[in-house]
mmCIF file of C-alpha atoms in Angstrom:
data_model
loop_
_atom_site.group_PDB
_atom_site.id
_atom_site.type_symbol
_atom_site.label_atom_id
_atom_site.label_comp_id
_atom_site.label_asym_id
_atom_site.label_seq_id
_atom_site.Cartn_x
_atom_site.Cartn_y
_atom_site.Cartn_z
ATOM 1 C CA MET A 29 -5.773 -29.148 4.084
ATOM 2 C CA LEU A 30 -6.004 -25.622 2.651
ATOM 3 C CA ARG A 31 -9.277 -23.792 3.084
ATOM 4 C CA GLN A 32 -10.552 -20.231 2.982
ATOM 5 C CA LYS A 33 -12.973 -18.212 5.062
ATOM 6 C CA ALA A 34 -14.352 -14.689 4.792
ATOM 7 C CA THR A 35 -16.363 -12.229 6.837
ATOM 8 C CA ALA A 36 -16.834 -8.492 7.237
ATOM 9 C CA ILE A 37 -16.554 -6.358 10.340
ATOM 10 C CA ALA A 38 -18.024 -2.905 10.847
ATOM 11 C CA VAL A 39 -16.549 -0.264 13.106
ATOM 12 C CA ALA A 40 -18.023 3.014 14.302
ATOM 13 C CA THR A 41 -15.314 5.671 14.084
ATOM 14 C CA LEU A 42 -15.312 8.676 16.395
ATOM 15 C CA GLY A 43 -14.388 11.185 13.683
ATOM 16 C CA ARG A 44 -10.916 11.857 12.304
ATOM 17 C CA GLY A 45 -8.179 9.749 13.861
ATOM 18 C CA LEU A 46 -6.949 6.212 14.404
ATOM 19 C CA LEU A 47 -9.103 3.438 15.838
ATOM 20 C CA GLU A 48 -7.388 0.184 16.755
ATOM 21 C CA ILE A 49 -8.902 -3.046 15.374
ATOM 22 C CA THR A 50 -6.112 -5.512 16.191
ATOM 23 C CA ARG A 51 -8.307 -7.287 18.753
ATOM 24 C CA PRO A 52 -11.439 -8.006 16.666
ATOM 25 C CA VAL A 53 -9.316 -9.105 13.696
ATOM 26 C CA GLY A 54 -7.126 -11.272 15.935
ATOM 27 C CA ALA A 55 -10.200 -12.809 17.554
ATOM 28 C CA TRP A 56 -11.637 -13.760 14.167
ATOM 29 C CA VAL A 57 -8.310 -15.340 13.130
ATOM 30 C CA ALA A 58 -8.076 -17.244 16.441
ATOM 31 C CA GLY A 59 -11.643 -18.489 16.011
ATOM 32 C CA LEU A 60 -10.752 -20.126 12.699
ATOM 33 C CA GLY A 61 -8.571 -22.640 14.525
ATOM 34 C CA ALA A 62 -6.038 -22.356 11.699
ATOM 35 C CA GLN A 63 -2.295 -22.712 12.152
ATOM 36 C CA ALA A 64 -0.827 -20.933 9.139
ATOM 37 C CA GLY A 65 -1.967 -18.841 6.218
ATOM 38 C CA LEU A 66 -2.642 -15.316 5.046
ATOM 39 C CA VAL A 67 -5.274 -12.889 6.303
ATOM 40 C CA THR A 68 -6.323 -9.960 4.090
ATOM 41 C CA LEU A 69 -8.174 -6.832 5.232
ATOM 42 C CA PHE A 70 -9.878 -4.585 2.676
ATOM 43 C CA ILE A 71 -11.658 -1.369 3.659
ATOM 44 C CA ARG A 72 -14.710 -0.669 1.486
ATOM 45 C CA HIS A 73 -14.388 3.138 1.487
ATOM 46 C CA THR A 74 -12.408 5.925 -0.209
ATOM 47 C CA SER A 75 -12.205 8.325 2.741
ATOM 48 C CA ALA A 76 -10.779 6.018 5.433
ATOM 49 C CA SER A 77 -7.675 3.787 5.379
ATOM 50 C CA LEU A 78 -6.043 0.791 7.012
ATOM 51 C CA LEU A 79 -2.772 1.401 8.808
ATOM 52 C CA ILE A 80 -0.194 -0.660 10.661
ATOM 53 C CA GLN A 81 1.360 1.564 13.311
ATOM 54 C CA GLU A 82 3.045 1.763 16.663
ATOM 55 C CA ASN A 83 0.591 0.637 19.347
ATOM 56 C CA ALA A 84 2.556 1.858 22.370
ATOM 57 C CA ALA A 85 2.866 5.675 22.460
ATOM 58 C CA PRO A 86 -0.461 7.519 21.942
ATOM 59 C CA GLU A 87 1.527 10.622 20.864
ATOM 60 C CA VAL A 88 2.426 8.771 17.659
ATOM 61 C CA ARG A 89 -1.231 8.777 16.616
ATOM 62 C CA ALA A 90 -1.618 12.488 17.498
ATOM 63 C CA ASP A 91 1.562 13.342 15.563
ATOM 64 C CA LEU A 92 0.364 11.371 12.528
ATOM 65 C CA ASP A 93 -2.877 13.330 12.546
ATOM 66 C CA ARG A 94 -1.042 16.640 12.925
ATOM 67 C CA PHE A 95 1.304 15.833 10.040
ATOM 68 C CA PHE A 96 -1.507 14.819 7.684
ATOM 69 C CA ALA A 97 -3.617 17.854 8.632
ATOM 70 C CA ARG A 98 -0.722 20.051 7.490
ATOM 71 C CA LEU A 99 0.104 17.975 4.385
ATOM 72 C CA VAL A 100 -3.503 17.838 3.134
ATOM 73 C CA PRO A 101 -5.262 20.882 4.647
ATOM 74 C CA ASP A 102 -9.041 20.963 4.954
ATOM 75 C CA GLY A 103 -10.523 23.618 2.684
ATOM 76 C CA ASP A 104 -7.396 23.824 0.492
ATOM 77 C CA PRO A 105 -8.376 26.163 -2.385
ATOM 78 C CA ILE A 106 -6.919 23.797 -5.021
ATOM 79 C CA PHE A 107 -9.753 21.354 -4.297
ATOM 80 C CA ARG A 108 -12.977 21.771 -6.295
ATOM 81 C CA HIS A 109 -14.748 18.671 -5.009
ATOM 82 C CA ARG A 110 -16.561 19.776 -1.827
ATOM 83 C CA ASP A 111 -19.855 17.898 -2.052
ATOM 84 C CA GLU A 112 -19.625 16.843 1.580
ATOM 85 C CA GLY A 113 -17.640 19.751 3.024
ATOM 86 C CA VAL A 114 -14.073 21.023 3.422
ATOM 87 C CA ASP A 115 -12.794 17.638 4.652
ATOM 88 C CA ASP A 116 -14.296 15.664 1.727
ATOM 89 C CA MET A 117 -11.494 15.893 -0.840
ATOM 90 C CA PRO A 118 -8.677 15.860 1.779
ATOM 91 C CA ALA A 119 -10.106 12.504 2.916
ATOM 92 C CA HIS A 120 -9.775 11.111 -0.623
ATOM 93 C CA VAL A 121 -6.175 12.355 -0.883
ATOM 94 C CA ARG A 122 -5.259 10.864 2.517
ATOM 95 C CA SER A 123 -6.802 7.607 1.349
ATOM 96 C CA ALA A 124 -4.644 7.669 -1.822
ATOM 97 C CA LEU A 125 -1.510 8.283 0.280
ATOM 98 C CA THR A 126 -2.170 5.366 2.650
ATOM 99 C CA ALA A 127 -3.466 1.774 2.393
ATOM 100 C CA VAL A 128 -6.873 0.428 1.469
ATOM 101 C CA GLN A 129 -5.728 -3.174 1.952
ATOM 102 C CA LEU A 130 -3.334 -5.179 4.143
ATOM 103 C CA SER A 131 -2.317 -8.840 3.964
ATOM 104 C CA ILE A 132 -0.674 -10.355 7.029
ATOM 105 C CA PRO A 133 0.857 -13.839 7.265
ATOM 106 C CA VAL A 134 -0.536 -16.094 10.016
ATOM 107 C CA ALA A 135 1.847 -18.442 11.848
ATOM 108 C CA ASP A 136 1.323 -20.546 14.978
ATOM 109 C CA GLY A 137 -2.355 -19.601 14.899
ATOM 110 C CA ARG A 138 -1.926 -15.834 14.982
ATOM 111 C CA MET A 139 -0.989 -12.854 12.821
ATOM 112 C CA SER A 140 2.778 -12.330 12.459
ATOM 113 C CA LEU A 141 2.659 -8.729 13.674
ATOM 114 C CA GLY A 142 5.816 -7.205 15.106
ATOM 115 C CA THR A 143 5.972 -6.464 18.828
ATOM 116 C CA TRP A 144 4.933 -2.828 18.392
ATOM 117 C CA GLN A 145 2.546 -3.200 15.477
ATOM 118 C CA GLY A 146 -1.179 -2.572 15.807
ATOM 119 C CA ILE A 147 -3.812 -2.535 13.043
ATOM 120 C CA TYR A 148 -5.847 0.665 12.768
ATOM 121 C CA VAL A 149 -8.733 2.106 10.809
ATOM 122 C CA TRP A 150 -7.785 5.669 9.965
ATOM 123 C CA GLU A 151 -10.892 7.821 9.707
ATOM 124 C CA HIS A 152 -10.142 10.800 7.456
ATOM 125 C CA ARG A 153 -13.521 12.558 7.725
ATOM 126 C CA LEU A 154 -14.157 14.919 10.646
ATOM 127 C CA GLU A 155 -17.478 13.303 11.589
ATOM 128 C CA PRO A 156 -17.946 9.757 12.925
ATOM 129 C CA HIS A 157 -18.724 7.139 10.252
ATOM 130 C CA ARG A 158 -19.609 3.461 10.061
ATOM 131 C CA ARG A 159 -16.770 1.711 8.205
ATOM 132 C CA GLU A 160 -16.872 -1.812 6.802
ATOM 133 C CA ILE A 161 -13.795 -4.019 6.430
ATOM 134 C CA ALA A 162 -13.876 -7.230 4.398
ATOM 135 C CA LEU A 163 -11.703 -10.000 5.898
ATOM 136 C CA HIS A 164 -10.400 -13.011 3.985
ATOM 137 C CA PHE A 165 -8.307 -15.919 5.242
ATOM 138 C CA ILE A 166 -6.658 -18.682 3.293
ATOM 139 C CA GLY A 167 -4.536 -21.334 4.941
ATOM 140 C CA GLU A 168 -4.828 -24.460 7.034
ATOM 141 C CA MET B 30 -12.176 -27.080 -4.212
ATOM 142 C CA LEU B 31 -9.519 -24.347 -4.052
ATOM 143 C CA ARG B 32 -7.781 -23.428 -7.282
ATOM 144 C CA GLN B 33 -5.803 -20.521 -8.685
ATOM 145 C CA LYS B 34 -5.696 -18.702 -11.983
ATOM 146 C CA ALA B 35 -3.523 -15.920 -13.382
ATOM 147 C CA THR B 36 -3.393 -13.611 -16.360
ATOM 148 C CA ALA B 37 -2.085 -10.179 -17.321
ATOM 149 C CA ILE B 38 -3.900 -7.235 -18.808
ATOM 150 C CA ALA B 39 -2.351 -4.306 -20.659
ATOM 151 C CA VAL B 40 -3.811 -0.823 -20.733
ATOM 152 C CA ALA B 41 -2.884 2.134 -22.911
ATOM 153 C CA THR B 42 -2.834 5.223 -20.718
ATOM 154 C CA LEU B 43 -3.571 8.678 -22.139
ATOM 155 C CA GLY B 44 -0.770 10.429 -20.244
ATOM 156 C CA ARG B 45 -0.849 11.573 -16.617
ATOM 157 C CA GLY B 46 -4.103 10.828 -14.814
ATOM 158 C CA LEU B 47 -6.435 8.056 -13.693
ATOM 159 C CA LEU B 48 -7.775 5.358 -16.006
ATOM 160 C CA GLU B 49 -10.504 3.104 -14.658
ATOM 161 C CA ILE B 50 -9.992 -0.659 -14.986
ATOM 162 C CA THR B 51 -12.792 -1.929 -12.738
ATOM 163 C CA ARG B 52 -14.647 -3.399 -15.726
ATOM 164 C CA PRO B 53 -11.890 -5.521 -17.347
ATOM 165 C CA VAL B 54 -10.777 -6.819 -13.929
ATOM 166 C CA GLY B 55 -14.388 -7.566 -12.937
ATOM 167 C CA ALA B 56 -15.003 -9.317 -16.252
ATOM 168 C CA TRP B 57 -11.988 -11.566 -15.726
ATOM 169 C CA VAL B 58 -13.165 -12.441 -12.191
ATOM 170 C CA ALA B 59 -16.706 -13.141 -13.445
ATOM 171 C CA GLY B 60 -15.328 -15.368 -16.205
ATOM 172 C CA LEU B 61 -13.629 -17.596 -13.629
ATOM 173 C CA GLY B 62 -17.023 -18.792 -12.412
ATOM 174 C CA ALA B 63 -15.651 -18.692 -8.858
ATOM 175 C CA GLN B 64 -17.753 -17.870 -5.825
ATOM 176 C CA ALA B 65 -15.222 -16.738 -3.229
ATOM 177 C CA GLY B 66 -11.537 -15.975 -2.992
ATOM 178 C CA LEU B 67 -8.920 -13.273 -3.318
ATOM 179 C CA VAL B 68 -7.903 -11.383 -6.447
ATOM 180 C CA THR B 69 -4.512 -9.631 -6.542
ATOM 181 C CA LEU B 70 -3.456 -6.923 -8.994
ATOM 182 C CA PHE B 71 0.226 -6.065 -9.423
ATOM 183 C CA ILE B 72 1.435 -3.311 -11.756
ATOM 184 C CA ARG B 73 4.765 -4.111 -13.400
ATOM 185 C CA HIS B 74 6.091 -0.541 -13.464
ATOM 186 C CA THR B 75 7.722 2.035 -11.195
ATOM 187 C CA SER B 76 6.154 5.168 -12.698
ATOM 188 C CA ALA B 77 2.457 4.215 -12.575
ATOM 189 C CA SER B 78 0.320 2.993 -9.649
ATOM 190 C CA LEU B 79 -2.861 1.164 -8.755
ATOM 191 C CA LEU B 80 -5.485 3.134 -6.879
ATOM 192 C CA ILE B 81 -8.895 2.481 -5.364
ATOM 193 C CA GLN B 82 -10.856 5.706 -5.519
ATOM 194 C CA GLU B 83 -14.244 7.343 -5.747
ATOM 195 C CA ASN B 84 -15.843 6.442 -9.086
ATOM 196 C CA ALA B 85 -18.693 8.976 -9.002
ATOM 197 C CA ALA B 86 -17.422 12.582 -9.133
ATOM 198 C CA PRO B 87 -14.867 13.224 -11.940
ATOM 199 C CA GLU B 88 -13.619 16.280 -9.969
ATOM 200 C CA VAL B 89 -12.092 13.880 -7.446
ATOM 201 C CA ARG B 90 -9.692 12.617 -10.094
ATOM 202 C CA ALA B 91 -8.812 16.170 -11.209
ATOM 203 C CA ASP B 92 -8.243 17.227 -7.579
ATOM 204 C CA LEU B 93 -6.013 14.205 -6.939
ATOM 205 C CA ASP B 94 -3.901 15.154 -9.936
ATOM 206 C CA ARG B 95 -3.699 18.787 -8.851
ATOM 207 C CA PHE B 96 -2.650 17.824 -5.318
ATOM 208 C CA PHE B 97 0.088 15.443 -6.488
ATOM 209 C CA ALA B 98 1.379 17.952 -9.071
ATOM 210 C CA ARG B 99 1.926 20.398 -6.208
ATOM 211 C CA LEU B 100 3.317 17.799 -3.781
ATOM 212 C CA VAL B 101 5.826 16.342 -6.259
ATOM 213 C CA PRO B 102 6.515 19.106 -8.807
ATOM 214 C CA ASP B 103 7.893 18.259 -12.247
ATOM 215 C CA GLY B 104 11.399 19.638 -12.648
ATOM 216 C CA ASP B 105 11.960 19.999 -8.895
ATOM 217 C CA PRO B 106 15.639 21.040 -8.552
ATOM 218 C CA ILE B 107 16.256 18.501 -5.761
ATOM 219 C CA PHE B 108 15.929 15.692 -8.349
ATOM 220 C CA ARG B 109 19.091 14.637 -10.172
ATOM 221 C CA HIS B 110 17.580 11.692 -12.058
ATOM 222 C CA ARG B 111 16.166 13.163 -15.311
ATOM 223 C CA ASP B 112 17.037 10.482 -17.861
ATOM 224 C CA GLU B 113 13.556 10.646 -19.348
ATOM 225 C CA GLY B 114 12.645 14.268 -18.610
ATOM 226 C CA VAL B 115 11.315 16.512 -15.853
ATOM 227 C CA ASP B 116 8.446 14.104 -15.040
ATOM 228 C CA ASP B 117 10.710 11.041 -14.707
ATOM 229 C CA MET B 118 11.724 11.249 -11.046
ATOM 230 C CA PRO B 119 8.377 12.748 -9.897
ATOM 231 C CA ALA B 120 6.741 9.620 -11.370
ATOM 232 C CA HIS B 121 8.964 7.382 -9.212
ATOM 233 C CA VAL B 122 8.126 9.419 -6.090
ATOM 234 C CA ARG B 123 4.381 9.299 -6.828
ATOM 235 C CA SER B 124 4.737 5.548 -7.279
ATOM 236 C CA ALA B 125 6.438 5.244 -3.862
ATOM 237 C CA LEU B 126 3.623 7.267 -2.241
ATOM 238 C CA THR B 127 0.843 5.111 -3.694
ATOM 239 C CA ALA B 128 0.202 1.400 -4.352
ATOM 240 C CA VAL B 129 1.883 -1.029 -6.720
ATOM 241 C CA GLN B 130 -0.394 -3.879 -5.610
ATOM 242 C CA LEU B 131 -3.968 -4.427 -4.432
ATOM 243 C CA SER B 132 -5.665 -7.566 -3.113
ATOM 244 C CA ILE B 133 -9.464 -7.601 -3.066
ATOM 245 C CA PRO B 134 -11.656 -10.325 -1.531
ATOM 246 C CA VAL B 135 -14.181 -11.955 -3.869
ATOM 247 C CA ALA B 136 -17.614 -12.935 -2.488
ATOM 248 C CA ASP B 137 -20.770 -14.095 -4.301
ATOM 249 C CA GLY B 138 -18.774 -14.235 -7.507
ATOM 250 C CA ARG B 139 -17.565 -10.635 -7.534
ATOM 251 C CA MET B 140 -15.043 -8.277 -5.944
ATOM 252 C CA SER B 141 -16.137 -6.897 -2.571
ATOM 253 C CA LEU B 142 -15.687 -3.257 -3.614
ATOM 254 C CA GLY B 143 -17.616 -0.593 -1.732
ATOM 255 C CA THR B 144 -20.448 1.223 -3.511
ATOM 256 C CA TRP B 145 -18.250 4.142 -4.545
ATOM 257 C CA GLN B 146 -14.991 2.310 -5.125
ATOM 258 C CA GLY B 147 -13.431 1.982 -8.560
ATOM 259 C CA ILE B 148 -10.030 0.492 -9.481
ATOM 260 C CA TYR B 149 -7.703 2.789 -11.416
ATOM 261 C CA VAL B 150 -4.323 2.764 -13.074
ATOM 262 C CA TRP B 151 -2.663 6.046 -12.178
ATOM 263 C CA GLU B 152 -0.311 7.103 -14.952
ATOM 264 C CA HIS B 153 2.378 9.369 -13.475
ATOM 265 C CA ARG B 154 4.262 10.152 -16.689
ATOM 266 C CA LEU B 155 3.069 13.021 -18.909
ATOM 267 C CA GLU B 156 3.092 10.914 -22.077
ATOM 268 C CA PRO B 157 0.813 7.929 -22.823
ATOM 269 C CA HIS B 158 2.304 4.533 -21.914
ATOM 270 C CA ARG B 159 1.426 0.858 -22.243
ATOM 271 C CA ARG B 160 1.063 -0.524 -18.700
ATOM 272 C CA GLU B 161 0.896 -4.198 -17.762
ATOM 273 C CA ILE B 162 -0.947 -5.495 -14.709
ATOM 274 C CA ALA B 163 -0.505 -9.072 -13.480
ATOM 275 C CA LEU B 164 -3.722 -10.589 -12.073
ATOM 276 C CA HIS B 165 -3.888 -13.563 -9.718
ATOM 277 C CA PHE B 166 -6.914 -15.285 -8.260
ATOM 278 C CA ILE B 167 -7.093 -17.967 -5.610
ATOM 279 C CA GLY B 168 -10.369 -19.330 -4.340
ATOM 280 C CA GLU B 169 -13.160 -21.681 -5.307
ATOM 281 C CA MET C 16 -1.840 -29.354 -5.853
ATOM 282 C CA LEU C 17 -2.056 -26.088 -3.926
ATOM 283 C CA ARG C 18 0.203 -25.711 -0.905
ATOM 284 C CA GLN C 19 1.634 -22.937 1.218
ATOM 285 C CA LYS C 20 4.991 -22.203 2.760
ATOM 286 C CA ALA C 21 6.289 -19.495 5.069
ATOM 287 C CA THR C 22 9.560 -18.211 6.421
ATOM 288 C CA ALA C 23 11.126 -15.010 7.705
ATOM 289 C CA ILE C 24 14.258 -13.223 6.580
ATOM 290 C CA ALA C 25 16.240 -10.670 8.544
ATOM 291 C CA VAL C 26 18.271 -7.884 6.993
ATOM 292 C CA ALA C 27 20.812 -5.566 8.582
ATOM 293 C CA THR C 28 20.196 -2.069 7.252
ATOM 294 C CA LEU C 29 22.989 0.487 6.997
ATOM 295 C CA GLY C 30 20.932 3.400 8.313
ATOM 296 C CA ARG C 31 18.438 5.495 6.345
ATOM 297 C CA GLY C 32 18.075 4.457 2.721
ATOM 298 C CA LEU C 33 17.070 1.633 0.391
ATOM 299 C CA LEU C 34 18.482 -1.885 0.642
ATOM 300 C CA GLU C 35 17.669 -4.291 -2.176
ATOM 301 C CA ILE C 36 16.256 -7.709 -1.197
ATOM 302 C CA THR C 37 15.112 -8.964 -4.615
ATOM 303 C CA ARG C 38 17.776 -11.680 -4.591
ATOM 304 C CA PRO C 39 17.115 -13.366 -1.216
ATOM 305 C CA VAL C 40 13.346 -13.268 -1.807
ATOM 306 C CA GLY C 41 13.772 -14.605 -5.349
ATOM 307 C CA ALA C 42 16.061 -17.373 -4.079
ATOM 308 C CA TRP C 43 13.485 -18.464 -1.508
ATOM 309 C CA VAL C 44 10.760 -18.529 -4.186
ATOM 310 C CA ALA C 45 13.009 -20.503 -6.565
ATOM 311 C CA GLY C 46 13.823 -22.999 -3.803
ATOM 312 C CA LEU C 47 10.137 -23.825 -3.383
ATOM 313 C CA GLY C 48 10.107 -25.452 -6.805
ATOM 314 C CA ALA C 49 6.668 -23.974 -7.397
ATOM 315 C CA GLN C 50 5.382 -22.885 -10.791
ATOM 316 C CA ALA C 51 2.634 -20.406 -9.985
ATOM 317 C CA GLY C 52 1.159 -18.648 -6.983
ATOM 318 C CA LEU C 53 1.371 -15.551 -4.820
ATOM 319 C CA VAL C 54 4.226 -14.464 -2.576
ATOM 320 C CA THR C 55 3.552 -11.973 0.240
ATOM 321 C CA LEU C 56 6.160 -9.934 2.107
ATOM 322 C CA PHE C 57 5.278 -8.281 5.417
ATOM 323 C CA ILE C 58 7.741 -6.117 7.336
ATOM 324 C CA ARG C 59 7.349 -6.439 11.095
ATOM 325 C CA HIS C 60 8.222 -2.830 11.948
ATOM 326 C CA THR C 61 6.674 0.651 11.984
ATOM 327 C CA SER C 62 9.782 2.656 11.073
ATOM 328 C CA ALA C 63 10.879 0.830 7.905
ATOM 329 C CA SER C 64 8.933 -0.003 4.737
ATOM 330 C CA LEU C 65 8.841 -2.282 1.716
ATOM 331 C CA LEU C 66 9.170 -0.629 -1.662
ATOM 332 C CA ILE C 67 9.134 -1.710 -5.298
ATOM 333 C CA GLN C 68 11.335 0.697 -7.232
ATOM 334 C CA GLU C 69 13.591 1.220 -10.197
ATOM 335 C CA ASN C 70 16.652 -1.018 -9.849
ATOM 336 C CA ALA C 71 18.769 0.561 -12.582
ATOM 337 C CA ALA C 72 19.744 4.179 -11.763
ATOM 338 C CA PRO C 73 21.205 4.627 -8.243
ATOM 339 C CA GLU C 74 20.244 8.348 -8.412
ATOM 340 C CA VAL C 75 16.595 7.297 -8.125
ATOM 341 C CA ARG C 76 17.258 6.007 -4.613
ATOM 342 C CA ALA C 77 19.169 9.169 -3.637
ATOM 343 C CA ASP C 78 16.370 11.365 -5.037
ATOM 344 C CA LEU C 79 13.725 9.379 -3.133
ATOM 345 C CA ASP C 80 15.649 9.939 0.069
ATOM 346 C CA ARG C 81 16.073 13.634 -0.639
ATOM 347 C CA PHE C 82 12.368 14.075 -1.376
ATOM 348 C CA PHE C 83 11.249 12.280 1.789
ATOM 349 C CA ALA C 84 13.781 14.166 3.943
ATOM 350 C CA ARG C 85 12.151 17.411 2.788
ATOM 351 C CA LEU C 86 8.568 16.124 3.042
ATOM 352 C CA VAL C 87 8.981 14.716 6.558
ATOM 353 C CA PRO C 88 11.839 16.685 8.149
ATOM 354 C CA ASP C 89 13.743 15.263 11.120
ATOM 355 C CA GLY C 90 13.123 17.343 14.214
ATOM 356 C CA ASP C 91 9.954 18.959 12.811
ATOM 357 C CA PRO C 92 8.517 20.986 15.743
ATOM 358 C CA ILE C 93 4.975 19.635 15.145
ATOM 359 C CA PHE C 94 6.154 16.227 16.402
ATOM 360 C CA ARG C 95 5.897 15.562 20.142
ATOM 361 C CA HIS C 96 6.949 11.899 20.034
ATOM 362 C CA ARG C 97 10.752 11.909 20.284
ATOM 363 C CA ASP C 98 11.442 8.933 22.527
ATOM 364 C CA GLU C 99 14.216 7.706 20.249
ATOM 365 C CA GLY C 100 15.398 11.003 18.759
ATOM 366 C CA VAL C 101 14.561 13.517 16.015
ATOM 367 C CA ASP C 102 14.177 10.782 13.372
ATOM 368 C CA ASP C 103 11.764 8.674 15.456
ATOM 369 C CA MET C 104 8.435 10.220 14.499
ATOM 370 C CA PRO C 105 9.481 11.024 10.899
ATOM 371 C CA ALA C 106 10.179 7.286 10.505
ATOM 372 C CA HIS C 107 6.589 6.471 11.576
ATOM 373 C CA VAL C 108 5.182 9.033 9.126
ATOM 374 C CA ARG C 109 7.332 7.690 6.251
ATOM 375 C CA SER C 110 6.096 4.216 7.140
ATOM 376 C CA ALA C 111 2.456 5.417 6.962
ATOM 377 C CA LEU C 112 3.106 6.991 3.536
ATOM 378 C CA THR C 113 4.647 3.833 2.061
ATOM 379 C CA ALA C 114 4.016 0.059 2.175
ATOM 380 C CA VAL C 115 4.310 -2.422 5.033
ATOM 381 C CA GLN C 116 3.265 -5.307 2.791
ATOM 382 C CA LEU C 117 3.599 -6.440 -0.828
ATOM 383 C CA SER C 118 2.035 -9.385 -2.661
ATOM 384 C CA ILE C 119 3.588 -10.423 -5.960
ATOM 385 C CA PRO C 120 2.201 -13.054 -8.354
ATOM 386 C CA VAL C 121 4.561 -15.917 -9.225
ATOM 387 C CA ALA C 122 4.509 -17.327 -12.784
ATOM 388 C CA ASP C 123 6.880 -19.779 -14.514
ATOM 389 C CA GLY C 124 8.600 -20.319 -11.188
ATOM 390 C CA ARG C 125 9.513 -16.706 -10.475
ATOM 391 C CA MET C 126 8.056 -13.398 -9.307
ATOM 392 C CA SER C 127 6.288 -11.428 -12.040
ATOM 393 C CA LEU C 128 8.356 -8.285 -11.482
ATOM 394 C CA GLY C 129 8.667 -5.793 -14.321
ATOM 395 C CA THR C 130 12.023 -5.414 -16.080
ATOM 396 C CA TRP C 131 13.056 -2.445 -13.952
ATOM 397 C CA GLN C 132 11.456 -3.427 -10.659
ATOM 398 C CA GLY C 133 13.483 -4.325 -7.592
ATOM 399 C CA ILE C 134 12.219 -5.042 -4.060
ATOM 400 C CA TYR C 135 13.695 -2.869 -1.315
ATOM 401 C CA VAL C 136 13.617 -2.474 2.435
ATOM 402 C CA TRP C 137 13.439 1.248 3.116
ATOM 403 C CA GLU C 138 15.114 2.038 6.418
ATOM 404 C CA HIS C 139 13.652 5.269 7.794
ATOM 405 C CA ARG C 140 15.793 5.553 10.945
ATOM 406 C CA LEU C 141 19.211 7.201 10.734
ATOM 407 C CA GLU C 142 20.994 4.338 12.507
ATOM 408 C CA PRO C 143 21.406 0.772 11.184
ATOM 409 C CA HIS C 144 18.721 -1.679 12.362
ATOM 410 C CA ARG C 145 17.938 -5.373 12.114
ATOM 411 C CA ARG C 146 14.662 -5.700 10.186
ATOM 412 C CA GLU C 147 12.543 -8.839 9.921
ATOM 413 C CA ILE C 148 10.325 -9.635 6.938
ATOM 414 C CA ALA C 149 7.750 -12.431 7.069
ATOM 415 C CA LEU C 150 7.380 -14.272 3.744
ATOM 416 C CA HIS C 151 4.372 -16.346 2.717
ATOM 417 C CA PHE C 152 3.780 -18.317 -0.463
ATOM 418 C CA ILE C 153 0.660 -20.034 -1.668
ATOM 419 C CA GLY C 154 0.478 -21.791 -5.001
ATOM 420 C CA GLU C 155 1.545 -24.967 -6.712
#
């Protein structure tokens, strides 16, 4: 019998960088006692993203940050929007270049992530922030 | 009782830039009389995108356009595909770098957007175009 | 009557570049005998992506590859993660810049793709790989 369920989780980021949330999302899915379906994550912000990335080598996360810091430099003179500082507009651009939402099939009671895939919140602002992620499940 | 519903909306863009569609999408969701579920938007084009972005400061939209114009320059000599002009291939690249689809949870009868989030069609071509977005809702 | 169905397909990529999968996905959707719903594709890797792109001009695919090779160069000295070679970390960055998941509405028994839209697996590694894509359908 198909049914749906929703919740929201909040995470406290530590400033710019990746924060893994595979465990809390997986725990919520496991708690539903569902066998199969689709789980959707939606981040309710425009200066942080959701990312599926390699969960093994920590250098991957450092390299991602280094690449994006060069691609979208803080304080770039082409940006006029600086209400909240030099990292304000770069955070919006990084958000546009990455994902605000992810949907992941659930099979055998858990998310069908690949062996090396982890789910991350990517904080694009330099300072720590509280970020809220809406979760939705539909399935049985 | 779970049910689904689908429609399509068409928007007339004004040439390159962001066009907000939060209102027509929200109106369609409200008209369903549903309490909870998941709404999916899918743009049926490869030279325009869907974007969730800051809906307060208009400079954010101008800065986004300026950044992408520098990142993917019109008339870049590395592009061979120019069937429809110097902005043809850059539009495809911009489309690959951004989103063709968005799924947003619905709670209490409306989309769970953050306070500052708006939904936009991002026209990547210089000229105005008619863009079609397929909408799907599942929920109750 | 709403119902769901899931499967997984595997594709053998030929090394870096786009490989069209519109046909096998469309065949699976057609075989469900469903009229309307939502199909979700999720790639179970962090060095290959899913992409909706122009399916007419082959130059578009070559230009996409050329643009991304310049944007995220193999062997870039800012990358420290090189466990699997000079294209290892660039593949993760390309994956972060593109999509790991796509949801496409189904109407009249088939995916609501635009006239020129095809679905592709984008292999970001130089060597051929076996890539697995989880498919999920919900609808009726």
